[in-house]
Coordinates of C-alpha atoms and ligand atoms in Angstrom, one line a residue:
Chain U
M465 CA 34.4 -5.8 2.1
T466 CA 33.1 -2.8 0.1
P467 CA 35.2 0.4 0.7
A468 CA 33.6 2.8 3.1
S469 CA 33.0 5.5 0.4
E470 CA 30.7 3.0 -1.3
R471 CA 28.8 2.2 1.9
P472 CA 27.7 5.7 2.8
L473 CA 24.9 4.6 5.1
T474 CA 26.9 2.4 7.4
A475 CA 30.5 3.7 7.0
M476 CA 30.3 5.5 10.4
I477 CA 28.6 2.6 12.2
D478 CA 31.0 0.9 14.7
P479 CA 29.1 -1.2 17.3
A480 CA 32.2 -1.4 19.5
A481 CA 32.6 2.4 19.7
G482 CA 28.9 3.2 19.8
P483 CA 27.2 5.9 17.8
P484 CA 29.3 9.0 16.9
D485 CA 28.6 12.3 18.8
C486 CA 28.2 15.6 16.9
A487 CA 32.0 16.2 16.7
A488 CA 32.9 12.7 15.6
Y489 CA 30.1 12.8 13.1
G490 CA 31.4 16.1 11.7
R491 CA 35.0 14.8 11.5
A492 CA 33.8 11.8 9.5
G493 CA 32.1 14.0 6.9
G494 CA 28.8 14.7 8.6
W495 CA 27.1 18.2 8.6
Q496 CA 28.8 19.1 5.3
A497 CA 25.5 18.7 3.5
T498 CA 23.6 20.8 6.1
R499 CA 26.2 23.6 5.8
L500 CA 26.0 23.4 2.0
A501 CA 22.2 23.3 1.9
L502 CA 21.4 26.0 4.5
G503 CA 24.3 28.1 3.3
S504 CA 23.9 28.1 -0.4
L505 CA 21.1 26.0 -1.8
A506 CA 17.4 26.9 -2.3
P507 CA 14.8 24.4 -1.1
A508 CA 13.8 23.8 -4.7
E509 CA 17.4 22.8 -5.5
I510 CA 17.3 20.2 -2.7
I511 CA 14.2 18.6 -4.2
D512 CA 15.7 18.7 -7.7
M513 CA 18.9 17.0 -6.5
V514 CA 17.0 14.3 -4.7
T515 CA 14.9 13.8 -7.8
R516 CA 17.9 13.5 -10.0
S517 CA 19.6 11.0 -7.6
K518 CA 16.7 8.6 -8.4
L519 CA 16.3 7.8 -4.7
R520 CA 13.2 5.7 -4.2
G521 CA 11.5 5.2 -0.9
R522 CA 13.0 2.4 1.2
G523 CA 9.9 1.8 3.3
G524 CA 8.4 -0.7 0.9
A525 CA 6.4 1.1 -1.8
G526 CA 9.4 2.5 -3.6
F527 CA 7.9 5.8 -4.6
G528 CA 10.3 8.4 -6.0
T529 CA 11.4 10.6 -3.0
G530 CA 11.9 13.9 -4.9
Q531 CA 8.6 13.4 -6.7
K532 CA 6.8 12.7 -3.4
W533 CA 8.1 16.0 -2.0
S534 CA 7.1 17.9 -5.1
F535 CA 3.5 17.8 -4.1
V536 CA 4.1 19.7 -0.9
P537 CA 2.8 23.3 -1.0
K538 CA 5.8 25.6 -1.4
E539 CA 5.3 28.3 1.3
P540 CA 8.3 28.8 3.6
A541 CA 8.3 27.0 6.9
S542 CA 7.9 30.3 8.8
E543 CA 4.6 30.9 7.0
R544 CA 2.9 27.6 7.1
R545 CA 2.8 24.7 9.6
K546 CA 4.2 21.6 7.9
Y547 CA 5.6 18.3 9.2
L548 CA 8.4 16.0 8.2
I549 CA 8.0 12.6 9.7
A550 CA 10.5 9.7 9.8
N551 CA 8.8 6.4 9.7
A552 CA 10.7 4.2 12.2
D553 CA 7.9 1.9 12.9
E554 CA 9.7 -1.1 11.3
M555 CA 7.4 -4.0 12.1
E556 CA 7.5 -5.9 8.8
P557 CA 8.4 -9.4 9.9
G558 CA 11.9 -10.3 8.8
T559 CA 13.0 -6.7 8.7
F560 CA 15.8 -5.3 10.9
K561 CA 17.5 -2.6 8.8
D562 CA 16.1 0.6 10.3
R563 CA 17.1 -0.5 13.8
W564 CA 20.7 -0.8 12.6
L565 CA 20.7 2.7 11.2
L566 CA 18.9 4.2 14.3
E567 CA 21.2 2.6 16.8
G568 CA 24.4 2.8 14.8
N569 CA 24.3 6.5 13.7
P570 CA 21.2 8.4 14.9
L571 CA 22.8 11.8 13.8
Q572 CA 22.7 10.6 10.2
L573 CA 18.9 10.4 10.5
V574 CA 18.8 13.8 12.3
E575 CA 20.8 15.3 9.4
G576 CA 18.7 13.6 6.8
M577 CA 15.6 15.0 8.5
I578 CA 17.0 18.5 8.6
L579 CA 17.7 18.3 4.8
A580 CA 14.3 16.9 3.9
A581 CA 12.6 19.4 6.1
Y582 CA 14.6 22.3 4.5
G583 CA 13.6 21.0 1.1
V584 CA 9.9 20.9 1.8
Q585 CA 10.1 23.8 4.2
A586 CA 8.7 21.9 7.2
G587 CA 9.4 23.4 10.7
H588 CA 8.3 20.3 12.7
G589 CA 10.0 17.0 12.7
I590 CA 8.7 13.8 14.3
V591 CA 10.3 10.4 14.5
F592 CA 7.6 7.8 14.7
L593 CA 9.5 5.0 16.5
R594 CA 8.1 1.6 17.4
G595 CA 7.7 1.1 21.1
E596 CA 9.9 -1.9 21.4
Y597 CA 13.0 0.0 20.1
Q598 CA 14.1 1.2 23.5
E599 CA 17.8 1.3 22.8
A600 CA 17.2 3.2 19.6
C601 CA 15.0 5.6 21.5
A602 CA 17.6 6.3 24.1
R603 CA 20.3 6.9 21.5
L604 CA 18.1 9.1 19.3
H605 CA 17.2 11.2 22.4
R606 CA 20.8 11.8 23.1
A607 CA 21.6 12.6 19.5
I608 CA 18.7 15.1 19.2
G609 CA 19.6 16.7 22.5
E610 CA 23.2 17.2 21.5
A611 CA 22.3 18.4 18.0
R612 CA 20.0 21.0 19.6
Q613 CA 22.6 22.1 22.0
Q614 CA 25.1 22.6 19.2
G615 CA 22.7 24.6 17.1
W616 CA 22.0 22.0 14.4
L617 CA 18.3 22.0 15.5
G618 CA 16.2 24.8 16.8
E619 CA 15.7 28.4 15.8
N620 CA 17.5 29.9 12.9
I621 CA 19.9 27.0 12.2
L622 CA 23.4 28.3 11.1
G623 CA 21.9 31.8 10.8
S624 CA 19.9 30.7 7.7
G625 CA 16.6 31.8 9.0
F626 CA 15.3 28.2 8.8
S627 CA 14.0 26.7 12.1
F628 CA 13.4 23.1 12.7
D629 CA 13.2 20.7 15.6
I630 CA 12.5 17.0 16.1
H631 CA 10.3 15.3 18.6
I632 CA 10.2 11.5 19.2
H633 CA 6.9 9.7 19.2
S634 CA 7.3 6.3 20.9
S635 CA 4.5 4.1 19.6
A636 CA 3.0 1.1 21.3
G637 CA 3.1 -1.7 18.8
R638 CA 0.7 -2.0 15.9
Y639 CA 2.0 -3.0 12.4
I640 CA -0.6 -0.9 10.6
C641 CA 0.9 2.3 12.2
G642 CA 3.7 1.9 9.6
E643 CA 1.1 2.6 6.8
E644 CA 1.6 6.3 6.4
T645 CA -2.0 7.5 6.8
A646 CA -2.6 5.2 9.8
L647 CA 0.7 6.7 11.2
L648 CA -0.8 10.2 11.1
T649 CA -4.0 9.0 12.8
A650 CA -1.9 7.4 15.5
L651 CA 0.0 10.7 16.0
E652 CA -3.3 12.4 16.6
G653 CA -4.0 10.0 19.5
R654 CA -6.7 8.0 17.8
R655 CA -7.1 4.3 16.9
A656 CA -4.7 4.1 14.1
T657 CA -7.0 3.3 11.2
P658 CA -5.8 4.4 7.7
R659 CA -7.4 7.3 6.0
S660 CA -8.8 7.6 2.5
K661 CA -6.7 9.5 0.0
P662 CA -7.1 12.3 -1.2
P663 CA -6.2 14.4 0.6
F664 CA -2.7 13.0 0.4
P665 CA -0.5 13.6 3.4
Q666 CA 1.6 16.1 1.4
T667 CA -1.3 18.5 1.3
G668 CA -3.5 17.4 4.2
G669 CA -1.6 15.3 6.7
L670 CA -1.0 15.5 10.5
W671 CA -3.7 17.8 12.0
G672 CA -4.6 18.7 8.4
A673 CA -1.2 20.2 7.7
P674 CA 1.0 19.3 4.8
S675 CA 3.2 16.3 5.9
V676 CA 5.8 14.2 4.4
V677 CA 6.4 10.6 5.7
N678 CA 9.6 9.0 4.7
N679 CA 11.3 5.8 5.9
V680 CA 14.4 5.9 8.1
E681 CA 16.7 4.5 5.4
T682 CA 15.3 6.9 2.8
L683 CA 16.2 9.8 5.0
C684 CA 19.6 8.5 5.9
N685 CA 20.6 8.7 2.2
L686 CA 20.0 12.5 2.0
P687 CA 23.2 13.8 3.7
H688 CA 25.3 11.8 1.2
I689 CA 23.2 12.8 -1.9
I690 CA 23.5 16.5 -1.0
A691 CA 27.2 16.4 0.0
N692 CA 28.4 14.2 -2.9
G693 CA 25.9 15.1 -5.6
P694 CA 23.1 13.1 -7.4
E695 CA 25.4 11.8 -10.1
W696 CA 27.7 10.2 -7.5
F697 CA 24.6 8.6 -5.9
T698 CA 23.2 7.2 -9.1
G699 CA 26.6 5.8 -9.9
L700 CA 26.5 3.6 -6.8
G701 CA 23.6 1.5 -8.1
L702 CA 24.2 -1.4 -10.4
G703 CA 21.0 -1.0 -12.5
D704 CA 18.4 1.6 -13.0
D705 CA 18.1 2.7 -9.4
G706 CA 20.4 5.0 -7.5
G707 CA 22.4 4.4 -4.3
T708 CA 23.0 1.5 -2.0
K709 CA 20.5 -0.6 -0.2
I710 CA 20.5 -2.4 3.1
Y711 CA 19.8 -6.0 2.3
G712 CA 19.3 -8.7 4.9
V713 CA 18.8 -12.4 5.2
S714 CA 17.2 -14.5 7.9
G715 CA 16.3 -18.1 8.2
R716 CA 18.6 -21.1 8.1
V717 CA 21.6 -19.6 6.4
T718 CA 25.1 -19.8 7.9
K719 CA 25.4 -16.1 8.7
P720 CA 22.1 -14.3 9.0
G721 CA 22.6 -10.5 9.0
A722 CA 22.3 -7.2 7.1
W723 CA 24.7 -5.6 4.6
E724 CA 24.8 -2.3 2.8
L725 CA 25.4 -3.1 -0.9
P726 CA 24.9 -1.4 -4.3
I727 CA 21.2 -1.4 -5.1
G728 CA 20.7 -4.1 -7.8
T729 CA 23.0 -6.6 -6.2
P730 CA 22.0 -10.1 -7.4
L731 CA 20.0 -12.1 -4.7
R732 CA 22.3 -15.0 -5.2
Q733 CA 25.3 -13.0 -4.2
I734 CA 23.6 -11.7 -1.1
I735 CA 22.6 -15.1 0.1
E736 CA 25.8 -17.0 -0.9
D737 CA 28.6 -14.5 -0.4
H738 CA 27.2 -12.4 2.4
A739 CA 24.9 -14.8 4.3
G740 CA 27.3 -17.6 3.7
G741 CA 24.8 -19.9 2.0
M742 CA 22.5 -22.4 3.6
R743 CA 23.5 -24.2 6.8
P744 CA 24.8 -27.7 6.3
G745 CA 22.0 -30.2 5.7
Y746 CA 19.5 -27.6 4.4
Q747 CA 18.6 -26.6 0.9
L748 CA 17.0 -23.3 -0.1
R749 CA 13.5 -24.0 -1.3
A750 CA 12.0 -20.5 -1.8
L751 CA 12.1 -17.1 -0.2
L752 CA 10.3 -13.8 0.5
P753 CA 12.7 -11.2 -1.0
G754 CA 11.5 -8.2 0.9
G755 CA 9.7 -9.0 4.1
A756 CA 6.5 -10.8 5.0
S757 CA 4.2 -8.9 2.6
T758 CA 6.2 -9.8 -0.6
A759 CA 5.4 -12.8 -2.8
F760 CA 7.5 -16.0 -2.7
I761 CA 10.1 -16.6 -5.4
D762 CA 11.7 -20.0 -5.7
A763 CA 15.3 -21.2 -6.0
T764 CA 15.3 -20.9 -9.8
A765 CA 15.0 -17.1 -9.5
L766 CA 18.1 -16.4 -7.4
D767 CA 19.9 -14.5 -10.1
V768 CA 17.4 -11.7 -10.0
A769 CA 18.9 -8.3 -9.4
M770 CA 17.6 -6.8 -6.1
D771 CA 16.2 -3.6 -7.5
Y772 CA 12.6 -2.4 -7.8
G773 CA 12.0 -3.3 -11.5
S774 CA 13.8 -6.6 -11.6
V775 CA 12.2 -8.1 -8.5
E776 CA 8.8 -7.0 -9.9
K777 CA 9.6 -8.8 -13.1
A778 CA 10.4 -11.9 -11.1
G779 CA 6.8 -11.8 -9.7
S780 CA 7.5 -10.2 -6.3
R781 CA 8.5 -6.9 -4.8
L782 CA 11.7 -5.5 -3.5
G783 CA 9.8 -4.4 -0.4
T784 CA 12.2 -3.8 2.5
G785 CA 15.0 -5.7 0.8
M786 CA 15.1 -8.1 3.8
A787 CA 14.8 -11.7 2.6
I788 CA 13.3 -14.6 4.6
I789 CA 14.5 -18.0 3.5
L790 CA 12.3 -21.1 3.5
D791 CA 14.5 -24.2 3.6
D792 CA 13.6 -27.7 2.5
R793 CA 12.9 -29.0 6.0
T794 CA 10.4 -26.4 7.0
C795 CA 6.8 -26.8 6.0
P796 CA 5.8 -24.1 3.5
I797 CA 2.2 -24.3 4.7
G798 CA 3.3 -23.8 8.3
M799 CA 5.2 -20.8 7.2
I800 CA 2.3 -19.3 5.3
R801 CA 0.0 -20.0 8.3
N802 CA 2.5 -18.1 10.5
L803 CA 2.4 -15.2 8.1
E804 CA -1.3 -15.1 7.9
H805 CA -1.7 -15.3 11.6
F806 CA 0.4 -12.1 11.8
F807 CA -1.6 -10.3 9.2
A808 CA -5.0 -11.4 10.7
Q809 CA -3.9 -10.2 14.1
E810 CA -2.5 -6.9 12.8
S811 CA -5.5 -6.0 10.7
C812 CA -6.9 -2.7 12.0
G813 CA -10.4 -4.0 11.6
W814 CA -11.7 -1.0 9.7
C815 CA -12.9 -2.7 6.5
T816 CA -14.8 -6.0 6.5
P817 CA -13.0 -7.9 3.7
C818 CA -9.7 -7.7 5.6
R819 CA -11.1 -7.9 9.2
D820 CA -13.1 -11.0 8.4
G821 CA -11.2 -12.4 5.5
L822 CA -7.8 -12.7 7.1
P823 CA -8.9 -14.7 10.1
W824 CA -10.9 -17.0 7.8
V825 CA -7.7 -17.6 5.7
E826 CA -5.8 -18.3 9.0
R827 CA -8.4 -20.8 10.1
L828 CA -8.3 -22.6 6.7
L829 CA -4.5 -22.8 6.9
D830 CA -4.7 -24.0 10.5
A831 CA -7.0 -26.8 9.4
I832 CA -4.8 -27.9 6.5
E833 CA -1.6 -27.8 8.5
D834 CA -3.3 -29.7 11.4
G835 CA -4.5 -32.4 9.0
T836 CA -8.3 -31.6 8.9
G837 CA -8.2 -29.6 5.6
R838 CA -10.6 -30.5 2.8
D839 CA -10.3 -30.0 -1.0
E840 CA -12.9 -27.2 -0.9
D841 CA -10.6 -25.3 1.4
M842 CA -8.2 -24.7 -1.5
D843 CA -11.0 -23.0 -3.5
Q844 CA -11.7 -20.7 -0.5
L845 CA -8.0 -19.9 -0.2
D846 CA -7.7 -19.2 -3.9
R847 CA -10.8 -17.0 -3.8
H848 CA -9.5 -15.0 -0.9
A849 CA -6.1 -14.6 -2.5
R850 CA -7.7 -13.1 -5.6
M851 CA -10.4 -11.0 -3.9
L852 CA -8.3 -9.5 -1.1
G853 CA -5.1 -9.5 -3.2
A854 CA -6.4 -7.0 -5.8
P855 CA -5.8 -3.4 -4.9
G856 CA -8.9 -1.4 -4.3
R857 CA -11.0 -4.1 -2.7
T858 CA -9.8 -3.1 0.8
F859 CA -9.3 0.2 2.4
C860 CA -5.5 0.0 2.5
A861 CA -2.6 -2.1 1.3
H862 CA -2.5 -4.3 4.3
A863 CA -4.7 -7.0 2.9
P864 CA -3.1 -7.1 -0.6
G865 CA 0.3 -7.4 1.2
A866 CA -1.1 -10.3 3.3
M867 CA -2.2 -12.1 0.2
A868 CA 1.2 -11.8 -1.6
P869 CA 2.8 -14.8 0.1
L870 CA -0.5 -16.8 0.1
A871 CA -1.2 -16.3 -3.7
S872 CA 2.3 -17.1 -4.7
G873 CA 2.5 -20.0 -2.2
L874 CA -0.7 -21.6 -3.5
K875 CA 1.0 -21.9 -6.9
L876 CA 4.5 -22.8 -5.7
F877 CA 3.6 -25.3 -3.1
A878 CA 0.5 -26.8 -4.7
A879 CA 1.9 -30.3 -4.2
D880 CA 2.5 -29.7 -0.5
F881 CA -1.0 -28.4 0.0
A882 CA -2.4 -31.5 -1.7
A883 CA -0.2 -33.8 0.3
H884 CA -1.4 -32.3 3.6
I885 CA -5.1 -32.7 2.6
Q886 CA -4.6 -36.3 1.2
Q887 CA -2.5 -37.6 4.1
G888 CA -4.5 -35.8 6.7
R889 CA -1.3 -34.5 8.4
C890 CA 1.7 -32.3 7.9
P891 CA 4.3 -34.5 6.2
H892 CA 7.0 -32.3 7.7
Q893 CA 6.1 -32.8 11.3
A894 CA 7.4 -36.4 11.3
G895 CA 10.9 -35.1 10.6
A896 CA 12.9 -32.2 11.9
G897 CA 11.0 -29.6 10.0
A898 CA 8.6 -26.9 10.9
G899 CA 10.0 -24.8 13.6
A900 CA 11.8 -27.7 15.2
G901 CA 14.8 -25.7 16.1
P902 CA 18.1 -24.9 14.4
Chain J
M1406 CA 1.6 4.1 48.5
W1407 CA 0.2 4.6 45.1
T1408 CA -1.6 1.8 43.4
A1409 CA -3.8 1.3 40.4
E1410 CA -6.9 1.8 42.5
Y1411 CA -6.0 5.3 43.6
P1412 CA -5.9 8.6 41.6
L1413 CA -2.6 9.4 39.9
P1414 CA 0.1 11.1 41.9
A1415 CA 0.1 14.9 41.4
P1416 CA 3.6 15.0 39.7
M1417 CA 2.4 12.5 37.2
R1418 CA -0.7 14.5 36.5
A1419 CA 1.6 17.5 35.9
E1420 CA 3.8 15.5 33.6
I1421 CA 0.8 14.4 31.5
L1422 CA -0.4 18.0 31.3
A1423 CA 3.1 19.0 30.1
L1424 CA 3.0 16.3 27.5
A1425 CA -0.4 17.5 26.3
A1426 CA 0.9 21.1 26.1
Q1427 CA 3.7 20.0 23.7
E1428 CA 1.1 18.8 21.2
L1429 CA -1.0 20.9 18.8
H1430 CA -4.0 19.2 20.4
P1431 CA -3.9 17.6 23.8
R1432 CA -5.1 14.2 22.5
G1433 CA -1.9 13.9 20.6
A1434 CA -0.3 12.9 23.9
S1435 CA -2.7 9.9 24.4
V1436 CA -0.1 7.1 23.8
A1437 CA 2.7 9.0 25.6
A1438 CA 0.5 9.5 28.6
L1439 CA -0.7 6.0 28.8
R1440 CA 2.8 4.7 28.5
L1441 CA 3.9 7.0 31.3
V1442 CA 1.2 5.5 33.5
Q1443 CA 2.1 2.0 32.6
A1444 CA 5.8 2.5 33.2
R1445 CA 4.9 3.4 36.8
F1446 CA 2.1 1.0 37.6
G1447 CA 2.7 -1.9 35.1
W1448 CA -0.7 -1.5 33.5
V1449 CA -3.4 1.0 32.8
S1450 CA -6.3 0.6 35.3
T1451 CA -9.8 2.0 34.5
V1452 CA -9.4 4.6 37.3
H1453 CA -6.2 5.8 35.7
L1454 CA -7.6 5.7 32.2
R1455 CA -10.5 7.9 33.2
E1456 CA -8.2 10.4 34.8
V1457 CA -5.9 10.6 31.8
A1458 CA -8.9 11.1 29.5
D1459 CA -10.0 13.9 31.8
L1460 CA -6.6 15.5 31.6
L1461 CA -6.5 15.3 27.8
G1462 CA -10.1 16.5 27.5
I1463 CA -11.4 13.5 25.7
S1464 CA -13.9 10.8 26.8
A1465 CA -12.8 7.7 28.6
D1466 CA -14.3 5.5 25.9
D1467 CA -12.4 7.3 23.3
L1468 CA -9.1 6.9 25.1
D1469 CA -10.0 3.2 25.9
G1470 CA -10.3 2.7 22.1
V1471 CA -6.7 3.8 21.9
A1472 CA -5.5 1.9 24.9
T1473 CA -7.0 -1.4 23.7
Y1474 CA -5.7 -0.9 20.2
F1475 CA -2.0 -1.2 20.9
N1476 CA -0.1 -4.4 21.7
L1477 CA 2.1 -2.8 24.3
L1478 CA -0.5 -1.1 26.3
F1479 CA -1.9 -3.4 29.0
R1480 CA -5.4 -3.0 30.3
R1481 CA -4.9 -5.8 32.8
P1482 CA -2.3 -6.3 35.4
V1483 CA 0.9 -8.1 34.5
G1484 CA 3.6 -9.8 36.5
R1485 CA 6.7 -8.1 37.8
H1486 CA 8.5 -9.1 34.6
V1487 CA 7.1 -9.5 31.1
I1488 CA 8.6 -11.9 28.6
M1489 CA 7.6 -11.3 25.0
L1490 CA 8.6 -14.1 22.8
C1491 CA 8.6 -13.3 19.1
D1492 CA 6.1 -15.4 17.1
S1493 CA 6.8 -14.0 13.7
V1494 CA 8.1 -15.8 10.7
S1495 CA 11.9 -15.9 11.0
C1496 CA 11.7 -16.9 14.7
W1497 CA 9.1 -19.5 13.8
I1498 CA 11.5 -21.0 11.2
M1499 CA 14.3 -21.0 13.8
G1500 CA 12.3 -22.9 16.4
R1501 CA 10.3 -20.5 18.6
E1502 CA 7.5 -23.1 18.9
P1503 CA 9.4 -25.7 20.9
L1504 CA 10.9 -22.8 23.0
C1505 CA 7.5 -21.5 23.8
A1506 CA 6.3 -25.0 24.8
H1507 CA 9.4 -25.3 27.0
L1508 CA 8.7 -22.0 28.6
C1509 CA 5.0 -22.7 29.2
G1510 CA 6.0 -26.0 30.9
K1511 CA 8.6 -24.4 33.1
L1512 CA 6.4 -21.5 34.2
D1513 CA 3.2 -23.6 34.3
I1514 CA 1.3 -21.0 32.3
R1515 CA 0.0 -20.5 28.8
P1516 CA 0.9 -17.5 26.6
G1517 CA -1.1 -14.5 27.9
E1518 CA -1.0 -15.7 31.5
T1519 CA 1.0 -14.7 34.6
T1520 CA 2.8 -17.2 37.0
A1521 CA 1.1 -17.9 40.3
D1522 CA 3.9 -16.0 42.2
N1523 CA 3.1 -13.0 40.0
A1524 CA 6.7 -12.9 38.8
I1525 CA 6.4 -13.4 35.1
T1526 CA 3.8 -12.8 32.4
L1527 CA 4.4 -14.5 29.0
L1528 CA 3.2 -12.8 25.9
P1529 CA 3.7 -13.4 22.2
T1530 CA 5.0 -10.5 20.2
V1531 CA 5.4 -9.7 16.5
C1532 CA 8.9 -9.4 14.9
I1533 CA 11.2 -7.3 17.1
G1534 CA 13.7 -6.6 14.4
H1535 CA 16.3 -9.2 15.7
C1536 CA 15.6 -11.8 13.0
D1537 CA 19.3 -12.4 12.3
H1538 CA 19.4 -13.7 15.9
A1539 CA 16.2 -15.7 15.8
P1540 CA 14.6 -16.9 18.0
A1541 CA 14.4 -13.6 19.8
M1542 CA 12.6 -12.2 22.7
L1543 CA 12.3 -9.2 25.0
I1544 CA 12.4 -9.5 28.7
D1545 CA 11.0 -6.3 30.0
D1546 CA 13.0 -3.8 27.8
T1547 CA 16.0 -6.0 27.1
L1548 CA 16.5 -7.8 23.8
H1549 CA 17.8 -11.4 23.8
G1550 CA 18.7 -13.3 20.6
D1551 CA 19.8 -16.8 19.6
V1552 CA 17.7 -18.1 22.5
T1553 CA 18.0 -21.8 23.3
T1554 CA 16.2 -23.8 26.0
A1555 CA 19.4 -23.7 28.1
S1556 CA 19.8 -19.9 27.9
L1557 CA 16.1 -19.5 28.5
D1558 CA 16.3 -21.6 31.7
Q1559 CA 19.2 -19.5 33.0
L1560 CA 17.4 -16.2 32.2
I1561 CA 14.2 -17.4 34.0
D1562 CA 16.1 -18.4 37.1
T1563 CA 17.8 -15.0 37.4
L1564 CA 14.5 -13.3 36.7
R1565 CA 12.7 -15.1 39.4
N1566 CA 15.3 -13.8 41.9
T1567 CA 15.1 -10.2 40.8
P1568 CA 12.4 -8.0 42.2
Ligands
FMN2958 C1 0.6 -2.3 6.2 C2 1.7 -1.4 5.9 C3 2.8 -1.3 6.8 C4 3.9 -0.4 6.6 N1 4.9 -0.4 7.5 C5 5.9 0.5 7.2 C6 7.0 0.6 8.2 O1 7.0 0.0 9.2 N2 8.0 1.5 7.9 C7 8.0 2.2 6.7 O2 8.9 3.0 6.5 N3 7.0 2.1 5.8 C8 6.0 1.3 6.1 N4 5.0 1.2 5.1 C9 5.0 2.1 3.9 C10 4.5 3.4 4.3 O3 3.1 3.5 4.1 C11 5.1 4.5 3.4 O4 5.0 4.1 2.1 C12 6.6 4.8 3.7 O5 6.8 5.1 5.0 C13 7.0 6.0 2.8 O6 8.4 6.2 3.0 P1 9.4 6.1 1.8 O7 8.7 6.7 0.6 O8 10.6 6.7 2.3 O9 9.5 4.6 1.6 C14 3.9 0.3 5.4 C15 2.8 0.2 4.5 C16 1.8 -0.6 4.7 C17 0.6 -0.7 3.7
SF4_2959 S1 -7.2 -3.4 4.7 FE1 -7.1 -4.2 6.8 S2 -5.6 -2.9 7.8 FE2 -6.3 -1.8 5.9 S3 -8.0 -0.5 6.6 FE3 -8.9 -2.5 5.9 S4 -9.0 -3.6 7.9 FE4 -7.6 -2.0 8.2
FES2960 S1 10.9 -12.6 13.2 FE1 11.4 -12.7 15.3 S2 12.7 -11.0 15.5 FE2 12.0 -10.8 13.5

């Protein structure tokens, strides 16, 4: 096991003991960064440290965090209404990392939010939490209440003149709310359709005010970057990126789970050493490296380092860093059909190509999987993958994300598609494949 | 007795107004208010929807647009318990289809329906962040993982006997 100092995000997480309270959090090294920042660092210095740490967004898009913050107007929080929002909507299928951080150590998120808010001088904090995360909600409520009582939140924190408080918004289940502009629309009590940019949230976000939206894992890194310095943080990564990353594996592996590892850890090591390799009787066929909206890579690419640049070179995206494994006894077309059902259902319906295109894709896949597919269907799928997959053809990144597993799957599993159409049935259904149980 | 046909109880109206007052604009409390109503009545009836819209100062159609948008807001009555079986990819790989078929047989309903005794509604749900324990489901607010037909049978029997 990696020593605790090299696993900053999860070092304090102990499921048996439950999340630390304010005092225990402080004893284990928490609040140092807040004391340092509010006591002796200027907001611009915080942004500079985070930029130098090379921290990139852990919500999927991988945008540089310091750079993202640099677009926020610089007035002090007391002079202008600004928002700092934690994106805890985590609905990307196959992803369960933010829940671990939220339930395991909610005060770490609170402290990360204080630091981010101080950096961009936002007085208002919101946790946008997915509705199903009831346990996380309860623990976060307790953590925020206690932090407020102890003076870590509220007016004039530590006598610094900086005031900041956090409010929890418990959502009601829609994947698109995780997209940052749709999230803002949802917070305004409207149907959560994405917004056009510009204005970017940093200048015109919630209720028109400058707003920063960051993923939970991104924010949880901040106390460690500020307390230990950006050089320490960059040193944790194995390649070009800084820090650790929470990686996860689900599917038919021996020990599905999530682990905090140096960013850039090879995929093979994650699957074989941490997830224990495949279950007896199953072979790894391909996988989605970072959640449902990333492209398949096959078993020959397992040596890829799990950092932003390397996974992109391998033809996919790091995404959320949570891999979903396709084994040799599960039908790849069945899996893609399941994914496209999700994306079609979760389309917000705002723009026509996505609203009408995704259900069309789903129906084509239904037909092929059920044995009534025709050769022409492949052309239709290919056309959709190209048209919806290109950025800019749809209003937001939902449709391109939906096409990533389809476009890659059409290439990787061409023989399986052909077999379904030729045989008029799913070749896997005869055996113990396709969702037939562990 | 308060039911979905009658106006909201006065304390709940006050609570909704308090939620609205915390927001920069009252409509920011839309989802929170609808969830509050649902937590008490199990779903959001049209009578209640109109009243909440009124309290927030927006039109009922506008609020219905929000209510019908979200997977977890119910505009139709549900049973005493709601089972949400994950239908996303990791759970699918790990065998949620046969589990769902078993459940439908046992309850004699299809996904989206409520049992004749009004005890249980079965709904599909998207990934609930428990993929390392797939197949996973929520029964009311409680998360269950590594679900098998045997563990499912046991959970259903207990559920049938709890009010
Ligand atoms: C369809 C869609 C869904 C998304 N869902 C999430 C989500 O659940 N959580 C998240 O943090 N980011 C999600 N994102 C990414 C956000 O738009 C945004 O990039 C992110 O929250 C920014 O935080 P970061 O820079 O810290 O990564 C989603 C994006 C898209 C297009
Ligand atoms: S791409 Fe899909 S999710 Fe995004 S705005 Fe268009 S319809 Fe909505
Ligand atoms: S896919 Fe079912 S819990 Fe994630």
